[in-house]
Amino acid sequence: MKIADKSVVQMHYTLTSDEGDVIDTSAGREPLQYIQGMHMIVVGLEKAMYDHEVGDKFDVKVIPSEGYGEYDERMVQEVPVSVFQGVDKVEAGMQFYASTPAGPMPIRVKSVNGDKAEIDANHELAGKNLNFAIEVVDVREATAEDLAPFQQHQCKCGKGDGCCHGEDDGECECGGEGECKCGGEGHGEGECCCKNK
């Protein structure tokens, strides 16, 4: 079976820098498993995986724009050491997570000078080529269970998010002029808004 969208893939990999240093590897561990087309791995590697089969061994060079992005100097800034609450001593190399509207963002401390710290919110591999040595170990079609975490709830009547529920299958079925067949009450014309069974 060739790798295609919604294939569950297991692969061994070794990631090296342009200088040949090993950054990460699955050697000695279980193979990495992901679902093709679900953006679980960097874009450049996912593109290169299409049409490969079990037993294939190949190398892939992923450029920054298809890996962890270009290095952005604007994501480096100086902050007071006092922002790191609960830490006795802030040192270069430490990693923390900052709360942002998009969720937790990892930041690294580049340097510390007195009561100031220079932090970097770029991914540690931003701006770098990613050199992968890949071995495809297993390929199979994804099951409904595999894909469940990636599925967004869809109302059978086609009316958007937040209007449907169901203790059994998570869906309500509306008909005609917005009539709620699941037994809920309080719907508007043409809307699915079942809130109760």
mmCIF file of C-alpha atoms in Angstrom, residues 150-166 170-172 174 190-195:
data_model
loop_
_atom_site.group_PDB
_atom_site.id
_atom_site.type_symbol
_atom_site.label_atom_id
_atom_site.label_comp_id
_atom_site.label_asym_id
_atom_site.label_seq_id
_atom_site.Cartn_x
_atom_site.Cartn_y
_atom_site.Cartn_z
ATOM 1 C CA PHE A 150 -9.595 15.174 13.697
ATOM 2 C CA GLN A 151 -13.335 15.187 12.912
ATOM 3 C CA GLN A 152 -15.359 18.310 13.630
ATOM 4 C CA HIS A 153 -18.918 17.739 14.736
ATOM 5 C CA GLN A 154 -21.329 18.379 11.865
ATOM 6 C CA CYS A 155 -25.050 18.821 12.349
ATOM 7 C CA LYS A 156 -27.099 16.609 10.025
ATOM 8 C CA CYS A 157 -29.263 19.594 9.123
ATOM 9 C CA GLY A 158 -26.163 21.537 8.044
ATOM 10 C CA LYS A 159 -26.571 24.380 10.516
ATOM 11 C CA GLY A 160 -23.147 25.217 11.933
ATOM 12 C CA ASP A 161 -21.420 24.599 15.241
ATOM 13 C CA GLY A 162 -22.833 24.843 18.735
ATOM 14 C CA CYS A 163 -26.401 23.904 17.865
ATOM 15 C CA CYS A 164 -26.285 20.135 18.064
ATOM 16 C CA HIS A 165 -25.831 17.502 20.677
ATOM 17 C CA GLY A 166 -26.842 13.991 21.466
ATOM 18 C CA GLY A 170 -23.362 13.579 19.143
ATOM 19 C CA GLU A 171 -25.789 14.602 16.418
ATOM 20 C CA CYS A 172 -29.366 15.813 16.217
ATOM 21 C CA CYS A 174 -33.742 18.241 12.062
ATOM 22 C CA GLY A 190 -34.908 26.711 9.934
ATOM 23 C CA GLU A 191 -32.459 26.275 12.795
ATOM 24 C CA CYS A 192 -31.237 23.198 14.567
ATOM 25 C CA CYS A 193 -30.964 24.130 18.204
ATOM 26 C CA CYS A 194 -31.781 21.013 20.152
ATOM 27 C CA LYS A 195 -30.491 21.432 23.663
#
